[in-house]
PDB file of C-alpha atoms in Angstrom:
ATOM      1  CA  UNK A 168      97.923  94.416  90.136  1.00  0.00           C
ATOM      2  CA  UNK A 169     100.340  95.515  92.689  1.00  0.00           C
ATOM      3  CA  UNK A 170      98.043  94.154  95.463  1.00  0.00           C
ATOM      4  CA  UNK A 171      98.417  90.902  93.791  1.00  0.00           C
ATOM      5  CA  UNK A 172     102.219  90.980  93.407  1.00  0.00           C
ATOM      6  CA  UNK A 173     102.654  91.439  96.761  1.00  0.00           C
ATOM      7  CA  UNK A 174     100.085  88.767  99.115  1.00  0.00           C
ATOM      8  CA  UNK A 175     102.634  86.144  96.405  1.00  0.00           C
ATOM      9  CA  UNK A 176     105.678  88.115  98.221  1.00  0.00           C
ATOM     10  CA  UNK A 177     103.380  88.422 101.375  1.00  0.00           C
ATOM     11  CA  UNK A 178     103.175  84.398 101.366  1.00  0.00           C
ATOM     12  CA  UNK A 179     106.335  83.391  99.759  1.00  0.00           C
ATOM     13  CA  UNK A 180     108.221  85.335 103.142  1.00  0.00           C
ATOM     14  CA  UNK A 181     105.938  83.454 104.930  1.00  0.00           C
ATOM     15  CA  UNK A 182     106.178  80.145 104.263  1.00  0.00           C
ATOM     16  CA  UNK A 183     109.896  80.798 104.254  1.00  0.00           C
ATOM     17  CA  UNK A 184     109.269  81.722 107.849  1.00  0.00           C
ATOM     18  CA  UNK A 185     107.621  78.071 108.336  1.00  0.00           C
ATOM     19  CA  UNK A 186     109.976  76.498 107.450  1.00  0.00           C
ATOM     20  CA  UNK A 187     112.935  77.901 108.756  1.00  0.00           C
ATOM     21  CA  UNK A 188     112.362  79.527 112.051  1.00  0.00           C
ATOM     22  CA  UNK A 189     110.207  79.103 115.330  1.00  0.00           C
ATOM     23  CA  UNK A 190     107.307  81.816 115.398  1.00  0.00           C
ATOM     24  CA  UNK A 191     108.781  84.960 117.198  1.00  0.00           C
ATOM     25  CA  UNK A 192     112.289  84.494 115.949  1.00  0.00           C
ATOM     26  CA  UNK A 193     113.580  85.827 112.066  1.00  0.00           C
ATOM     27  CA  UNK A 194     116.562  85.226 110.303  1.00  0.00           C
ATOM     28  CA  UNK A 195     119.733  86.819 111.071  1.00  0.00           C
ATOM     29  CA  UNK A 196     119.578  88.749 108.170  1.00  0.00           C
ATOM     30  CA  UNK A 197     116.533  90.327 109.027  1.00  0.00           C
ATOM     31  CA  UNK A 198     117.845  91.668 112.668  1.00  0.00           C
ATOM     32  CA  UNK A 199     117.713  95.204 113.193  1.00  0.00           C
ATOM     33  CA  UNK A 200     116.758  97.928 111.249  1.00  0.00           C
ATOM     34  CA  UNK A 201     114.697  97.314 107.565  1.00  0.00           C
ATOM     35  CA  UNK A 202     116.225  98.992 104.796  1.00  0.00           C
ATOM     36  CA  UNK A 203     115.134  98.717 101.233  1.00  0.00           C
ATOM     37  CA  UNK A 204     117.971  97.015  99.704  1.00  0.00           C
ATOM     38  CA  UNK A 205     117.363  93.530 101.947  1.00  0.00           C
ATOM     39  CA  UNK A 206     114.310  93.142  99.866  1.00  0.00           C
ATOM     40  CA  UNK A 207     115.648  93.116  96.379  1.00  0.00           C
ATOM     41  CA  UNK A 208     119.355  92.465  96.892  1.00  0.00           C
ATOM     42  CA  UNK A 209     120.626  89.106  97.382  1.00  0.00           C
ATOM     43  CA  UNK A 210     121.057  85.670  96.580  1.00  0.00           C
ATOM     44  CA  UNK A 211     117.870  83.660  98.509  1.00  0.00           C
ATOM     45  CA  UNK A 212     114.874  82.851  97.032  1.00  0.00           C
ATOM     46  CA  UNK A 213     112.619  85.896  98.629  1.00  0.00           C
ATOM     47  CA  UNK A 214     114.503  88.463  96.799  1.00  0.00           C
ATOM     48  CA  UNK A 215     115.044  86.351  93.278  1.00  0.00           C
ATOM     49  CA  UNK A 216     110.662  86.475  93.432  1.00  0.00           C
ATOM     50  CA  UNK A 217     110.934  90.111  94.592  1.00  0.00           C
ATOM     51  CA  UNK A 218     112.692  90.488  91.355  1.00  0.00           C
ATOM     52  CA  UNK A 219     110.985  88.615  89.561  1.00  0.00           C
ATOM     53  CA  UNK A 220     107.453  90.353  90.347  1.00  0.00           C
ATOM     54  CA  UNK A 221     109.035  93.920  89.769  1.00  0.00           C
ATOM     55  CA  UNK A 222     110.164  92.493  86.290  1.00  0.00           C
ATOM     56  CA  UNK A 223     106.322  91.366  85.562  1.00  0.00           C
ATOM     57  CA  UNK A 224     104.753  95.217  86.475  1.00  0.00           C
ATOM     58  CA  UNK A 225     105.963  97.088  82.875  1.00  0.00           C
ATOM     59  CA  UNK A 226     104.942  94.433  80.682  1.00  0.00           C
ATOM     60  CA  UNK A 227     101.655  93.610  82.912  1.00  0.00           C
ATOM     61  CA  UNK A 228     100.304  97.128  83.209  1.00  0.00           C
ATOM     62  CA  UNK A 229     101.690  97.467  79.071  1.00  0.00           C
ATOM     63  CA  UNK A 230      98.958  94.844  78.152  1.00  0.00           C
ATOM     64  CA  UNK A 231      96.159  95.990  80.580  1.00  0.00           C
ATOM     65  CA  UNK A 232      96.613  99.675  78.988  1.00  0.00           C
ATOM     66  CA  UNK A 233      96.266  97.973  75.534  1.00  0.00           C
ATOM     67  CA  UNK A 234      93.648  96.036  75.899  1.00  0.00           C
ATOM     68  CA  UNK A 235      91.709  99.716  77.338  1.00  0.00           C
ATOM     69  CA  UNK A 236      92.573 101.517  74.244  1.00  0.00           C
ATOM     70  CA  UNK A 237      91.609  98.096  71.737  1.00  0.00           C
ATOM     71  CA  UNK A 238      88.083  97.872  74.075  1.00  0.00           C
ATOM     72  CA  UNK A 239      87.829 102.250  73.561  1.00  0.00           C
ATOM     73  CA  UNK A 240      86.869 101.754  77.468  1.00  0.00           C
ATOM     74  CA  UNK A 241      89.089 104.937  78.784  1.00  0.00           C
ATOM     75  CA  UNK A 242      89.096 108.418  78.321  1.00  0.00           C
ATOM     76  CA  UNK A 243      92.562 109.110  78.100  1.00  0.00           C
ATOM     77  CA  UNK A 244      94.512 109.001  75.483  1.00  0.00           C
ATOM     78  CA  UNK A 245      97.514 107.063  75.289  1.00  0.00           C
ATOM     79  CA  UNK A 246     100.501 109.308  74.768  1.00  0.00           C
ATOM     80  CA  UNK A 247     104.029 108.644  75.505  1.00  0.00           C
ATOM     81  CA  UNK A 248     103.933 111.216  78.578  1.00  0.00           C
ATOM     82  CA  UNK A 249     100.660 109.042  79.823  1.00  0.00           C
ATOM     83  CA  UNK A 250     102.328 106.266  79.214  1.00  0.00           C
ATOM     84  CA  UNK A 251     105.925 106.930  80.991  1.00  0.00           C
ATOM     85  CA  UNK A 252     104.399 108.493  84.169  1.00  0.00           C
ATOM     86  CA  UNK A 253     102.013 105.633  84.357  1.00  0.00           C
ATOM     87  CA  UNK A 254     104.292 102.964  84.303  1.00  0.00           C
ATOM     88  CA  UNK A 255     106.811 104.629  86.560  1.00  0.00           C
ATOM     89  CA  UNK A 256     103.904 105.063  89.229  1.00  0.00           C
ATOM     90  CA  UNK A 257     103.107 101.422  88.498  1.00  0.00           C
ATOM     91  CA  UNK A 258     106.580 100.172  89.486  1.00  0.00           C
ATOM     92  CA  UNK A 259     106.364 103.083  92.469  1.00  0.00           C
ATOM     93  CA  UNK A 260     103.766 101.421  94.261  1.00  0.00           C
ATOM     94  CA  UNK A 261     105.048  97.978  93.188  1.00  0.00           C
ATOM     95  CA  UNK A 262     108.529  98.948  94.728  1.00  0.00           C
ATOM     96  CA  UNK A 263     107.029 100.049  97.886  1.00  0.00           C
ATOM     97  CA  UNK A 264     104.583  97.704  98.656  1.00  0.00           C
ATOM     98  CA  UNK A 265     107.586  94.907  98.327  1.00  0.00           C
ATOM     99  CA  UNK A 266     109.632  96.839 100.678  1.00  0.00           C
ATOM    100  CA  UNK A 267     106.525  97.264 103.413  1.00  0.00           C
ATOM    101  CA  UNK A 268     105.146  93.101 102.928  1.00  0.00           C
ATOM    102  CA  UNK A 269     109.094  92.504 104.136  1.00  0.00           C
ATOM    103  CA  UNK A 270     108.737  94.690 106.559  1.00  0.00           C
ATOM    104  CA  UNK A 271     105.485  93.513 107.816  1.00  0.00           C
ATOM    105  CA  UNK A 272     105.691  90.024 107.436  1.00  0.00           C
ATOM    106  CA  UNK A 273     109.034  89.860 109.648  1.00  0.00           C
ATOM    107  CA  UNK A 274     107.258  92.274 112.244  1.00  0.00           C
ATOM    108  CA  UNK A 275     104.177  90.072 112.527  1.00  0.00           C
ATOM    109  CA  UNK A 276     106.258  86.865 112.452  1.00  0.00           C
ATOM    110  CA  UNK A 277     108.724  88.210 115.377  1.00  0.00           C
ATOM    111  CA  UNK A 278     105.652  89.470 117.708  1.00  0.00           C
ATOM    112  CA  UNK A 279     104.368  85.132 117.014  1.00  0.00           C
ATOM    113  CA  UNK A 280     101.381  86.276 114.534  1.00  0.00           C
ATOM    114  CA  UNK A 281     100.864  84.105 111.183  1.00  0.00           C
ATOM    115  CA  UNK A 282     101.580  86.335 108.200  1.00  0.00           C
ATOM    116  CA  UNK A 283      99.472  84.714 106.019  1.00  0.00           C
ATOM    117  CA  UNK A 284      96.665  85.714 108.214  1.00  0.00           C
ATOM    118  CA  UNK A 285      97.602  89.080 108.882  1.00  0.00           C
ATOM    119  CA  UNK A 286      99.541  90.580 106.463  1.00  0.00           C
ATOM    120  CA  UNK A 287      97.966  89.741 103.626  1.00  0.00           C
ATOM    121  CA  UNK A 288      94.589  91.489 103.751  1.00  0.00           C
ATOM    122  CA  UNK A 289      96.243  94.872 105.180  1.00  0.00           C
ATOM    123  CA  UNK A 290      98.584  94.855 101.955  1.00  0.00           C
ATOM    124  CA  UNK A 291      95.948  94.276  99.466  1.00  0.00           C
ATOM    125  CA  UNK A 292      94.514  97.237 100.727  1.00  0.00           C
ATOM    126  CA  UNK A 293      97.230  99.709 101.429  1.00  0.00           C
ATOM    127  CA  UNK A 294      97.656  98.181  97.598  1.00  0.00           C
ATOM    128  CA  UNK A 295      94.774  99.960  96.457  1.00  0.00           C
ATOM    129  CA  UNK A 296      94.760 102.802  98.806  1.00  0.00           C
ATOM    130  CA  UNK A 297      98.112 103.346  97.075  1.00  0.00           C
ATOM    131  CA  UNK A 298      97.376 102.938  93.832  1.00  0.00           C
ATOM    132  CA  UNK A 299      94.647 105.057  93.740  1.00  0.00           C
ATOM    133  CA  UNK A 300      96.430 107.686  95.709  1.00  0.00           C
ATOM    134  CA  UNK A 301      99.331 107.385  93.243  1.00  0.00           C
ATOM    135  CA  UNK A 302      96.889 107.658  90.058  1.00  0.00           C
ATOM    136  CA  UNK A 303      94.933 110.833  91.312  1.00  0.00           C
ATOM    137  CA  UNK A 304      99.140 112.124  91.852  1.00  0.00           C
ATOM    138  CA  UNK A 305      99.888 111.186  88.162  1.00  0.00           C
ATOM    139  CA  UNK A 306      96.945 112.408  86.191  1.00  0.00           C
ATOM    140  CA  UNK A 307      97.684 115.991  88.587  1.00  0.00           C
ATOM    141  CA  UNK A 308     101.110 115.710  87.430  1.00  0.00           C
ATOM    142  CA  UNK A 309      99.624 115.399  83.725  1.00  0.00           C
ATOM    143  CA  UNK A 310      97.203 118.189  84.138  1.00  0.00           C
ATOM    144  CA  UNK A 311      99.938 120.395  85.231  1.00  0.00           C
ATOM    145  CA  UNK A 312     102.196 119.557  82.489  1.00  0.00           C
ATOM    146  CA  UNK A 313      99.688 120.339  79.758  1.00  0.00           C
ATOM    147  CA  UNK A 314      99.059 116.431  78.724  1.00  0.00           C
ATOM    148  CA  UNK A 315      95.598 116.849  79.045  1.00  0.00           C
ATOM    149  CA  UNK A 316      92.639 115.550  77.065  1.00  0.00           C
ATOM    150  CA  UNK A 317      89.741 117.256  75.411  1.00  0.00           C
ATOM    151  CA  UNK A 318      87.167 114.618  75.732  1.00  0.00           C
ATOM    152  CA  UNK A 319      87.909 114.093  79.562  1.00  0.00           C
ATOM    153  CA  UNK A 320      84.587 114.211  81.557  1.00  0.00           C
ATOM    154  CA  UNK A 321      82.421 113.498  78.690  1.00  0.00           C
TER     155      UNK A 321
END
């Protein structure tokens, strides 16, 4: 999902680029040095959809773990700890690939390549490079904890 959330971002930036500036020249805003908080903080339409797509990853990822456990397709079981530290790396990898599509899509935009040709296939798969990265982290973090299931591997 979060590779999804973010080639919208990915695109939204860009046509925002289109419109407003010559290839090789950004915003003032976006001079100097990327921090986190330019992405999600703000009034302009970039970081209202920013927003807007980190408000859609709990209740997305809530109905895609539901519909697992009504299809008895998984082989976890869904218990609040599962639950929590899913959904928090959800929103992790969510959070961070917003942060790195603003990054990137400014960087390819100010060196005069089109973002929508660039940027978008290396963040759908640093999207699931992530998430899978983040997943294998999580069900570690599980095993260590004790919130482990007896049917696992079966």
């Amino acid at each position: 999902i979060g590779g999804n959330l973010v080639a919208i971002q990915s695109s939204r930036i860009s046509t925002h680029l289109h419109f407003h500036c010559a290839p090789g020249e950004v915003p003032d805003e976006t001079k100097g040095c990327y921090y986190p908080c330019r992405t999600f903080c703000g009034t302009g339409a970039n970081h209202r959809s920013a927003q807007v797509l980190i408000l859609l990853v709990v209740p997305g990822h809530v109905i895609f773990l539901y519909t697992i456990h009504l299809m008895k397709s998984g082989h976890t079981t869904l218990t609040p700890i599962f639950m929590s530290v899913y959904l928090a790396t959800a929103l992790l990898q969510v959070l961070l690939l917003l942060c790195i599509a603003d990054w990137m899509v400014h960087s390819m935009w100010r060196s005069g390549k089109d973002p929508d040709s660039f940027s978008i296939p290396y963040l759908t798969a640093l999207g699931d490079l992530l998430g899978t990265a983040l997943l294998a982290l999580s069900f570690h973090f599980l095993w260590v904890i004790g919130d482990r299931d007896s049917d696992v591997g079966d």
